[in-house]
mmCIF file of C-alpha atoms and ligand atoms in Angstrom:
data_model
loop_
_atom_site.group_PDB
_atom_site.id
_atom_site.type_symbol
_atom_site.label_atom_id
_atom_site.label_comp_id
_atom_site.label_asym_id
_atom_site.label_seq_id
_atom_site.Cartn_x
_atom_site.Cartn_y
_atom_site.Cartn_z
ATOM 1 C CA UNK A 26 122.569 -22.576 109.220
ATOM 2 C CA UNK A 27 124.282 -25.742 107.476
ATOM 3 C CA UNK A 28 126.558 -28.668 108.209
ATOM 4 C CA UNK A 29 128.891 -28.049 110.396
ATOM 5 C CA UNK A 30 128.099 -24.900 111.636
ATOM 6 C CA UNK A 31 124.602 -25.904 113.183
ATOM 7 C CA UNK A 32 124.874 -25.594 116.641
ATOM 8 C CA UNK A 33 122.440 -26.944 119.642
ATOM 9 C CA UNK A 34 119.638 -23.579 120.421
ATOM 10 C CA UNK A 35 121.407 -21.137 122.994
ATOM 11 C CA UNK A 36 118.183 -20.580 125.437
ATOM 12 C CA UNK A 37 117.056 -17.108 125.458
ATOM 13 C CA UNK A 38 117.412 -14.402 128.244
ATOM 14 C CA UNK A 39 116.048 -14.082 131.094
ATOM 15 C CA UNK A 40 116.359 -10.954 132.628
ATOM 16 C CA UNK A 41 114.459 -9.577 135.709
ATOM 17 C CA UNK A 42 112.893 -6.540 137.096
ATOM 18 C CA UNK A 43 114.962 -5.530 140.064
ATOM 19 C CA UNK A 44 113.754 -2.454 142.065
ATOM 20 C CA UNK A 45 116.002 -0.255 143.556
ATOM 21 C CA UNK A 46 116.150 -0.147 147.567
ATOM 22 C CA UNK A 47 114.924 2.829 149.115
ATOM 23 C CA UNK A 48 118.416 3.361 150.887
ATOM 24 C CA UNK A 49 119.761 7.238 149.157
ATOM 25 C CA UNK A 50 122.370 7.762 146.829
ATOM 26 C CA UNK A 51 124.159 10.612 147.559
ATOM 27 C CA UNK A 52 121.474 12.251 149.247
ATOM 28 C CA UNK A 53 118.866 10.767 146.747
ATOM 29 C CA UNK A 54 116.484 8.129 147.511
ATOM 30 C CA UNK A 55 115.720 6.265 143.881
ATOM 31 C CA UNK A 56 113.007 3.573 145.249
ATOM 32 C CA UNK A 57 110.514 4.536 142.298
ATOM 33 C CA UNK A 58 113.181 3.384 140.258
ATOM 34 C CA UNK A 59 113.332 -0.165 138.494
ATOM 35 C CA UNK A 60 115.918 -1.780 136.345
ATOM 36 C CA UNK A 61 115.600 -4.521 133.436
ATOM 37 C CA UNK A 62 118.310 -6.472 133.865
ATOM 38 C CA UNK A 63 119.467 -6.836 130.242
ATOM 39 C CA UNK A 64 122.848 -7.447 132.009
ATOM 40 C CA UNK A 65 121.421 -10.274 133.297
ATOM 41 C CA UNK A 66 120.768 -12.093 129.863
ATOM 42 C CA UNK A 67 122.112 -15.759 129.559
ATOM 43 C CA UNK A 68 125.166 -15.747 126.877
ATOM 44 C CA UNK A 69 128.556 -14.609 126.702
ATOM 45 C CA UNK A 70 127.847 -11.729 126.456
ATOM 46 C CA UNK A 71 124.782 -10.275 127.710
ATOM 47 C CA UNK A 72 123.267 -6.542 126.513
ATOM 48 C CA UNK A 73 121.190 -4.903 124.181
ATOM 49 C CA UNK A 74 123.490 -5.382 121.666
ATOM 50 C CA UNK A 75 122.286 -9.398 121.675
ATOM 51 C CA UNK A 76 119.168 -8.173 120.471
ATOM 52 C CA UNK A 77 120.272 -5.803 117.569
ATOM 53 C CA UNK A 78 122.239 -9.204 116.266
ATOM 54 C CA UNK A 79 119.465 -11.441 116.325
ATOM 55 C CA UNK A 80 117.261 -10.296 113.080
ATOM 56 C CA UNK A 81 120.677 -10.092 111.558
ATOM 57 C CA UNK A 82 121.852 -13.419 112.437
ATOM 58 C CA UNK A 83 118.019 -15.095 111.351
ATOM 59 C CA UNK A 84 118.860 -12.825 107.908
ATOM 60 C CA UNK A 85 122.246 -14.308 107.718
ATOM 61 C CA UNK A 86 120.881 -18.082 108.028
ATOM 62 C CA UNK A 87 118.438 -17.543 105.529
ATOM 63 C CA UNK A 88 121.149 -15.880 103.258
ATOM 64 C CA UNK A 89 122.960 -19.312 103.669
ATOM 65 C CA UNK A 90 125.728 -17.078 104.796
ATOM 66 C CA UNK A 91 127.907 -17.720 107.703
ATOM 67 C CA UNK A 92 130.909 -15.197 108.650
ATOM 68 C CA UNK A 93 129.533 -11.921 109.997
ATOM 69 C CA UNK A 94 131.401 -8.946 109.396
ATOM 70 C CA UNK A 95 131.220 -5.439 111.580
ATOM 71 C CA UNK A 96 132.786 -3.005 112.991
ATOM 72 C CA UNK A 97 133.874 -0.908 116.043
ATOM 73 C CA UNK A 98 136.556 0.304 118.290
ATOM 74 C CA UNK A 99 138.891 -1.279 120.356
ATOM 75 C CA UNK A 100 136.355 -1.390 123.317
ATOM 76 C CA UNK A 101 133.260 -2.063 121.227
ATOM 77 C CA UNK A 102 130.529 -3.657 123.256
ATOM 78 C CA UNK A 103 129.088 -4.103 119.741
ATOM 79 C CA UNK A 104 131.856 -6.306 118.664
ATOM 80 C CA UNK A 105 131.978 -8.203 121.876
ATOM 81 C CA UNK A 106 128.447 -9.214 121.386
ATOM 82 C CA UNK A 107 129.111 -9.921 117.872
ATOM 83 C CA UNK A 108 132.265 -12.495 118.934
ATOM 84 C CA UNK A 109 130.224 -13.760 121.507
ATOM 85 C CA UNK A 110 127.154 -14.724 119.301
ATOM 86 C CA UNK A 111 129.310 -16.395 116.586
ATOM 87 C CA UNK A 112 131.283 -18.481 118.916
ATOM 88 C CA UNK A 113 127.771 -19.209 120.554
ATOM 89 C CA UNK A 114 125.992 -19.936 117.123
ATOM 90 C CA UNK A 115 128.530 -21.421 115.059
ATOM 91 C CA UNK A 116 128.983 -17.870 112.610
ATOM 92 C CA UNK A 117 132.638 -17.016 111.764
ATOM 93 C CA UNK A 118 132.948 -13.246 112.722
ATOM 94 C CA UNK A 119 135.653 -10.684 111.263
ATOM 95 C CA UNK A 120 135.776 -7.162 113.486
ATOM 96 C CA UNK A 121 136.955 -4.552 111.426
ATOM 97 C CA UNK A 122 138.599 -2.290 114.286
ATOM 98 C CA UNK A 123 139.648 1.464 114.371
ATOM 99 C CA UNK A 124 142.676 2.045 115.015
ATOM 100 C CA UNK A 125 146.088 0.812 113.817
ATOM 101 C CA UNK A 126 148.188 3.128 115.167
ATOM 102 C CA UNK A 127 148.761 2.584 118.304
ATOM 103 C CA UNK A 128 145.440 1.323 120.011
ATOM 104 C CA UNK A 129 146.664 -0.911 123.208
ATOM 105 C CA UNK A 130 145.708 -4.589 123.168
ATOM 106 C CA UNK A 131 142.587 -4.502 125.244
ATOM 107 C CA UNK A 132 140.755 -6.815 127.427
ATOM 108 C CA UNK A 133 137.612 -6.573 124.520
ATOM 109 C CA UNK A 134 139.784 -7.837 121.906
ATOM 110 C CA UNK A 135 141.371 -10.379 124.113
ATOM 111 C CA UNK A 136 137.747 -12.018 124.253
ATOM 112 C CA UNK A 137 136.987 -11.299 120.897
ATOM 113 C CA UNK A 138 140.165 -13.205 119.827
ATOM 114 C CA UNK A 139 139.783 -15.982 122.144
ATOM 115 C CA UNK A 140 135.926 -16.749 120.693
ATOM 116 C CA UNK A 141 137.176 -16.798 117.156
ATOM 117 C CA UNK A 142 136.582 -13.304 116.087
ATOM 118 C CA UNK A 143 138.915 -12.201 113.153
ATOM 119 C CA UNK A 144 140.695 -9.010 113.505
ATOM 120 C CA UNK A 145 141.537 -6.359 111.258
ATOM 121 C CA UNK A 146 143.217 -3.335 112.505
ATOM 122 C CA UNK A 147 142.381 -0.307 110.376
ATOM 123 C CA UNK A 148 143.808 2.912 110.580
ATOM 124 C CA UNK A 149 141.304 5.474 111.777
ATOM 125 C CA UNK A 150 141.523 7.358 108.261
ATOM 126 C CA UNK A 151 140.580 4.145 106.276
ATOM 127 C CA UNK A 152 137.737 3.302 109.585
ATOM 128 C CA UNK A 153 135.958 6.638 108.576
ATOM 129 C CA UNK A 154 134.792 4.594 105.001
ATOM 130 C CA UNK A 155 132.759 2.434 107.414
ATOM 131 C CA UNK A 156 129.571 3.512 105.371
ATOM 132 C CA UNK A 157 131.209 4.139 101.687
ATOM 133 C CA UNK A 158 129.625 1.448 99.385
ATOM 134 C CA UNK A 159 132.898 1.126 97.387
ATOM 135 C CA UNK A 160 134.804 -0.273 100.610
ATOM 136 C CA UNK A 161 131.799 -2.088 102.012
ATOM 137 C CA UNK A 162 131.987 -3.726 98.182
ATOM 138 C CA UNK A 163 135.806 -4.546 98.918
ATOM 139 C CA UNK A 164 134.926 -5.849 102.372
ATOM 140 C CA UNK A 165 132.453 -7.764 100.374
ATOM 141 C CA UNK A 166 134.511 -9.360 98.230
ATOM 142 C CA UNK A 167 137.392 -10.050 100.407
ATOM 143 C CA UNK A 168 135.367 -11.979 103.338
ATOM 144 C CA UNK A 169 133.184 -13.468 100.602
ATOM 145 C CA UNK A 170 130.405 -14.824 101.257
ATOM 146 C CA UNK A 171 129.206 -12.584 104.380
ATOM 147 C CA UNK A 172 127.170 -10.181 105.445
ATOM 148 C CA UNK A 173 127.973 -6.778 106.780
ATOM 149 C CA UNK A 174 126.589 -5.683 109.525
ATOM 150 C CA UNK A 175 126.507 -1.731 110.050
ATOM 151 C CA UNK A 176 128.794 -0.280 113.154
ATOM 152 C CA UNK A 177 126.605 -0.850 116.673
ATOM 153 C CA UNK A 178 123.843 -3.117 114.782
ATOM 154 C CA UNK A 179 122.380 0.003 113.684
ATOM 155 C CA UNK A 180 120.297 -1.221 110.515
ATOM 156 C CA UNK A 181 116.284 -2.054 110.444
ATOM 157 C CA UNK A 182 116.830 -5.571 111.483
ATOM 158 C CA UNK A 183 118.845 -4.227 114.700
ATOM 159 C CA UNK A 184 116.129 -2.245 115.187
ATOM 160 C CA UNK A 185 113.498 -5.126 115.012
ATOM 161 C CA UNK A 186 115.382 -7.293 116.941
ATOM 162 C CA UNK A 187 115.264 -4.719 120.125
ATOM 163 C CA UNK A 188 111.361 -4.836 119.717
ATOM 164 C CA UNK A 189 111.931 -8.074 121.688
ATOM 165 C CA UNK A 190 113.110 -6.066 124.688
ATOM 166 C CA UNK A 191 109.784 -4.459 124.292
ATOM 167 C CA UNK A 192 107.757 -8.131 124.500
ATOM 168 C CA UNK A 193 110.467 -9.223 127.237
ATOM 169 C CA UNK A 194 109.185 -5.544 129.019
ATOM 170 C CA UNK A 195 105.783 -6.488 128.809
ATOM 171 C CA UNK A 196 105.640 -9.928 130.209
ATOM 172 C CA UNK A 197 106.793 -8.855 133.637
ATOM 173 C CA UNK A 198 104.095 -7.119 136.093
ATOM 174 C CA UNK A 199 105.421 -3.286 136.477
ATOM 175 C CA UNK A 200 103.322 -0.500 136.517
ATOM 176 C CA UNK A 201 105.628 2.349 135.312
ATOM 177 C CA UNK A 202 104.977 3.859 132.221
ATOM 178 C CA UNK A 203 108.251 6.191 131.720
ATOM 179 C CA UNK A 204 110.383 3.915 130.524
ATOM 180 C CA UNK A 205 114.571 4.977 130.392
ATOM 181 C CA UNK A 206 117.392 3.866 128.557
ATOM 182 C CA UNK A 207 120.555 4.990 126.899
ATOM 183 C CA UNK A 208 120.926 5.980 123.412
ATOM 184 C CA UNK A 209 124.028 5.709 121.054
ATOM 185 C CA UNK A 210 122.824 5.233 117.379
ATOM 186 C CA UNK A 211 118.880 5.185 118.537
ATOM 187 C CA UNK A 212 118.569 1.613 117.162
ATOM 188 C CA UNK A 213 117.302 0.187 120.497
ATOM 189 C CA UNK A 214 114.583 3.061 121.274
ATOM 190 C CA UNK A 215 113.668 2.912 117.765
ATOM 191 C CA UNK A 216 112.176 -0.948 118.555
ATOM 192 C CA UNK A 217 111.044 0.239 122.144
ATOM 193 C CA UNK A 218 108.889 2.887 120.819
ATOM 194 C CA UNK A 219 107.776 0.386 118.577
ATOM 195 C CA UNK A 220 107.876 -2.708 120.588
ATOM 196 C CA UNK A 221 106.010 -0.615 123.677
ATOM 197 C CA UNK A 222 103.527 1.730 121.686
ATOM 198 C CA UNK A 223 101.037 3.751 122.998
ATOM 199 C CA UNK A 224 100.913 3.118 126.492
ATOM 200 C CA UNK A 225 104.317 4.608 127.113
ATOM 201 C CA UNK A 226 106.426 7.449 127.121
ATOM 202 C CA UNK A 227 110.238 6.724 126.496
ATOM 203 C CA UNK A 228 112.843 8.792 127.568
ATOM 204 C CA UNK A 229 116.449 7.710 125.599
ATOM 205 C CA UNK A 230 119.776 9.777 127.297
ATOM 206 C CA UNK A 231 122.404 10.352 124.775
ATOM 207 C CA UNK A 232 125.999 8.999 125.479
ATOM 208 C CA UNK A 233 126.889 11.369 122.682
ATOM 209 C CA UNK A 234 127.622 15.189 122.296
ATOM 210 C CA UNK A 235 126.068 16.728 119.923
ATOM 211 C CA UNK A 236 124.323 13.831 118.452
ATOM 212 C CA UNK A 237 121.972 16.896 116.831
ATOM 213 C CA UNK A 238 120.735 13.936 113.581
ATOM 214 C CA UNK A 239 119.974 11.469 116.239
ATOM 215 C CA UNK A 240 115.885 12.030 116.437
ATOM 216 C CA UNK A 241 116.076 11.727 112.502
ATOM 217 C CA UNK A 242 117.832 8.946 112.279
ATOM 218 C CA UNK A 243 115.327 7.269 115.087
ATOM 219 C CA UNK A 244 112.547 8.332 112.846
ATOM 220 C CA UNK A 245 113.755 6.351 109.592
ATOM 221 C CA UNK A 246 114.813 3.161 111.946
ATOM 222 C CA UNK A 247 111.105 3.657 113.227
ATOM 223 C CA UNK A 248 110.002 3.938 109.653
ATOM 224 C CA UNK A 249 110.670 0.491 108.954
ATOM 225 C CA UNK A 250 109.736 -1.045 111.642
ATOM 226 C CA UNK A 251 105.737 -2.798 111.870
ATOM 227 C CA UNK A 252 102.877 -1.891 113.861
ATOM 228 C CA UNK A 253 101.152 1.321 114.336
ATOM 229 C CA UNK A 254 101.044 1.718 117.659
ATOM 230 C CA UNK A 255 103.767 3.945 119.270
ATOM 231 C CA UNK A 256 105.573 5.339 122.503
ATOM 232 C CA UNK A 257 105.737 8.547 122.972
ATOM 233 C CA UNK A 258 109.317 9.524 123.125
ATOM 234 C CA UNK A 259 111.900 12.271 123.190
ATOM 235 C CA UNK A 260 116.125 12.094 123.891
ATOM 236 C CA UNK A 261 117.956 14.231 126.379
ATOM 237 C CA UNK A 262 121.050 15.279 124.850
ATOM 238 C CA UNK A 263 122.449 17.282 128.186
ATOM 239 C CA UNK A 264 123.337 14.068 129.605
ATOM 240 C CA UNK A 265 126.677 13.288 128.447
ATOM 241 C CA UNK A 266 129.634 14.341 130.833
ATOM 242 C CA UNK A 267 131.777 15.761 128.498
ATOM 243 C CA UNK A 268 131.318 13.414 125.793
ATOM 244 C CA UNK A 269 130.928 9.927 124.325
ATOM 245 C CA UNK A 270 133.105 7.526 127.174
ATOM 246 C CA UNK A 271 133.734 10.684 129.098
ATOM 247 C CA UNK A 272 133.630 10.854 132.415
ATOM 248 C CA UNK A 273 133.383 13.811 134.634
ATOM 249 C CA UNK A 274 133.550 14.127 138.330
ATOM 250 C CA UNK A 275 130.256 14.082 139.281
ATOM 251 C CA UNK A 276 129.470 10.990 137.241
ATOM 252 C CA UNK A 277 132.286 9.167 138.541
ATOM 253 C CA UNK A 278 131.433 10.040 142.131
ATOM 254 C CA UNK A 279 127.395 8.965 141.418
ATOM 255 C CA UNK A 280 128.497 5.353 139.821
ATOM 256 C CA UNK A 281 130.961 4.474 142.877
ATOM 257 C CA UNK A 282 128.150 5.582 145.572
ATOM 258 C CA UNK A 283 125.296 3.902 143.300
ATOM 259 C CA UNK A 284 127.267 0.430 143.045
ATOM 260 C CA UNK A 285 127.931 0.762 146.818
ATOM 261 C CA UNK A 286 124.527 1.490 147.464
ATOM 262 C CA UNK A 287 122.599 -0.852 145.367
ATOM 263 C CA UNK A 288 125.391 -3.675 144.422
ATOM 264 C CA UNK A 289 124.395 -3.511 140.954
ATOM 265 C CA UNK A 290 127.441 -3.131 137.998
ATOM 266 C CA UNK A 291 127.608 -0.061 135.641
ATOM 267 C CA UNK A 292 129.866 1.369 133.021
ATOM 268 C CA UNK A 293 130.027 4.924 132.457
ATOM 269 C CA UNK A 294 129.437 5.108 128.684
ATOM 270 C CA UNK A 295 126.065 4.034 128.746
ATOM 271 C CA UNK A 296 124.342 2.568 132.051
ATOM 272 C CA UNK A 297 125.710 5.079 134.200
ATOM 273 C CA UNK A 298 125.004 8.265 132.321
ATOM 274 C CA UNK A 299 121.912 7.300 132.383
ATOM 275 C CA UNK A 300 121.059 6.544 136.132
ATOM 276 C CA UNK A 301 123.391 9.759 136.825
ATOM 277 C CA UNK A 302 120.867 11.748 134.532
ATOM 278 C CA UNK A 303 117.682 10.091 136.836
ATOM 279 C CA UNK A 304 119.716 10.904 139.649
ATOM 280 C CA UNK A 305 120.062 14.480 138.691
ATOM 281 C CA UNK A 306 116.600 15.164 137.829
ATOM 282 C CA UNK A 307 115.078 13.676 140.778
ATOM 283 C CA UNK A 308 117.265 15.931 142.579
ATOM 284 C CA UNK A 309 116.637 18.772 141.190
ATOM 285 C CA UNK A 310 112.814 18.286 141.566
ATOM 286 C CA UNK A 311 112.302 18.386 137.643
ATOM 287 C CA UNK A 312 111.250 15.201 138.310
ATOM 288 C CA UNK A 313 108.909 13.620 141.237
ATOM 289 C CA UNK A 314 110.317 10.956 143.267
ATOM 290 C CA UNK A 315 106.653 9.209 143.639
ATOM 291 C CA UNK A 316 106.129 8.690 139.873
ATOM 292 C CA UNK A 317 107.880 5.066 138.520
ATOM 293 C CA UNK A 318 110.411 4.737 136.604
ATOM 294 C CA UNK A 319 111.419 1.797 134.529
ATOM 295 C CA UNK A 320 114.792 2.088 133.107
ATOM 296 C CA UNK A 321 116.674 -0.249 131.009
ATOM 297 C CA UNK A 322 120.310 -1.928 132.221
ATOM 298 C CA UNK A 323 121.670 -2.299 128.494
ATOM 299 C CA UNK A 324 124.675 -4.501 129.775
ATOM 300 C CA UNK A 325 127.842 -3.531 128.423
ATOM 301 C CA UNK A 326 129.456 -4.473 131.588
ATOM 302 C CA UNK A 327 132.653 -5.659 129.422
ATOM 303 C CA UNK A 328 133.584 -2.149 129.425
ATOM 304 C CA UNK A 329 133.922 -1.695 133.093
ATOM 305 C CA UNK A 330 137.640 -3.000 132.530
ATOM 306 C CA UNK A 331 138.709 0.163 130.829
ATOM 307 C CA UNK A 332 138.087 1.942 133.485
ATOM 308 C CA UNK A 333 140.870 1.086 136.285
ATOM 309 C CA UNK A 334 138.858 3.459 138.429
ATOM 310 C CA UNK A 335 135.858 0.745 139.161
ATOM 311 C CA UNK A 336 138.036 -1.489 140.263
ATOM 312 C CA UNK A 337 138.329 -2.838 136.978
HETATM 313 C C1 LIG B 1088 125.313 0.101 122.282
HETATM 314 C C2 LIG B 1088 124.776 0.341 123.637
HETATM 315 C C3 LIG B 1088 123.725 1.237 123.855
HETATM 316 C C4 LIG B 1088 123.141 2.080 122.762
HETATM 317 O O1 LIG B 1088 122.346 1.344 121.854
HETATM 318 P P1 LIG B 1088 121.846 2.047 120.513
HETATM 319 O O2 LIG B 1088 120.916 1.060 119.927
HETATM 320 O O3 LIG B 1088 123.079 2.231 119.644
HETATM 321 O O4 LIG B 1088 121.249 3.349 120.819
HETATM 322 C C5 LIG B 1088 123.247 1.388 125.147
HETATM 323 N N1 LIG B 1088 123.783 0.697 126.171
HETATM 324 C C6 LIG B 1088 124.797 -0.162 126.004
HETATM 325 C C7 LIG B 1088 125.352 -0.864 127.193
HETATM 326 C C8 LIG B 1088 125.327 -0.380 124.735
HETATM 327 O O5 LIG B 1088 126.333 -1.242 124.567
#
């Protein structure tokens, strides 16, 4: 970056390994269970979704570029992270969000709005061209010059950046090799199973219904991504409660007794389906309770606010 956008180095992450006490959850003892704390980055806002915007924000200095463009809903955690990172590295951002009529103000946008982020309320008709090259060109011209970065930092440099997760992974002692984590686009297993290769077997839980082009579309992220070496990995797709940011009954009872529990923040479109899906399978006895588990807090913690029923 140039002039007077160059701002001092933001130091990097440093999340831990925390293992989960032995004390049950509902019944269910989870002590072969242990978390990287992605949550606990450094930053505004800490997450996965910091490392999907890193390759693009290198590829945006070296374009000479600097406003960021993206998109999401009202609640993005995509968004946030995108916000956050520009205020943090000096890049004007413009959210392009779904929604114009009648999406409340929410606490997301608030912090978007307050780091600088640009807003542009689109109805959700015109938000479904997200990926037509005729609007991305008028997007193009209009914020000129930027660079567009896909919904959820789902391009190959998202992907790439996530391999860092992977490294981060790696340079902490842990001995489990079934590594878990939550899956929207795939964009963040794609660089695990890259990032982690052979060793490992990665397990990614779907936050989606019906995602049925999601193992394709982790196969052409993978595609462009270097190395040889990879993970072994597959995606439960049972694992959604009803739907993307649905939440049924049992989930919402598992989060409240797991936070209790363990004192350690989820939200339920991502972090908690996950855990709830460990939860179920090492109660069922699909799984065994004496093999370790190493599964990934994503962050996304922002999102806890929608949901009045975590105590906000
Ligand atoms: C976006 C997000 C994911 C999913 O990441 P993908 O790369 O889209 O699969 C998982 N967890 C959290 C908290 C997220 O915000």
């Amino acid at each position: 970056m140039n002039g007077p956008h160059r701002r001092a180095p933001v130091p990097a992450p440093q999340p831990a390994l925390t293992a989960l006490a032995a004390t049950p959850v509902l019944g269910v003892n989870l002590a072969n269970t242990t978390l990287l704390r992605l949550d606990q980055g450094g930053g505004l806002a800490p997450g996965n979704k910091h490392f999907k915007l890193s390759a693009n924000l290198d590829r945006a200095r070296q374009l000479g570029v600097s406003r960021l463009v993206s998109f999401g809903g009202a609640w993005s955690n995509h968004l946030h992270a995108l916000a956050a990172v520009g205020a943090e590295q000096g890049f004007a951002t413009v959210g392009i969000v779904r929604g114009d009529d009648g999406v409340a103000p929410t606490a997301m946008l608030a912090d978007a709005r307050r780091w600088g982020m640009h807003i542009v309320n689109v109805s959700r008709t015109q938000y479904r061209d997200r990926h037509d090259p005729a609007y991305l060109n008028r997007l193009r011209a209009r914020f000129a010059p930027c660079l567009l970065i896909p919904e959820g930092g789902a391009n190959p440099e998202g992907a790439r950046g996530c391999m860092a997760i992977a490294d981060l992974l790696k340079a902490r002692p842990h001995t489990a090799r079934h590594i878990l984590l939550p899956v929207g686009t795939g964009t963040t297993l794609a660089g695990l199973v890259a990032g982690l290769g052979a060793d490992y077997d990665i397990t990614g839980v779907a936050a989606l219904r019906g995602a049925a082009d999601l193992e394709q579309r982790v196969g052409q992220a993978l595609a462009s991504l270097p190395g040889e070496s990879r993970a072994r990995w597959r995606i439960l797709h049972d694992a959604h409660c009803g739907g993307f940011a649905r939440v049924d009954a049992g989930l919402r009872a598992f989060m409240l007794a797991f936070e209790a529990v363990h004192g350690i923040a989820l939200e339920p479109v991502y972090t908690g389906k996950m855990l709830y899906a460990i939860y179920r399978r090492l109660r069922s006895g699909e799984w065994r309770s004496d093999v370790p588990l190493l599964a990934i807090h994503t962050g996304g913690l922002q999102g806890r606010r929608g949901y009045g029923w975590l105590g906000g």
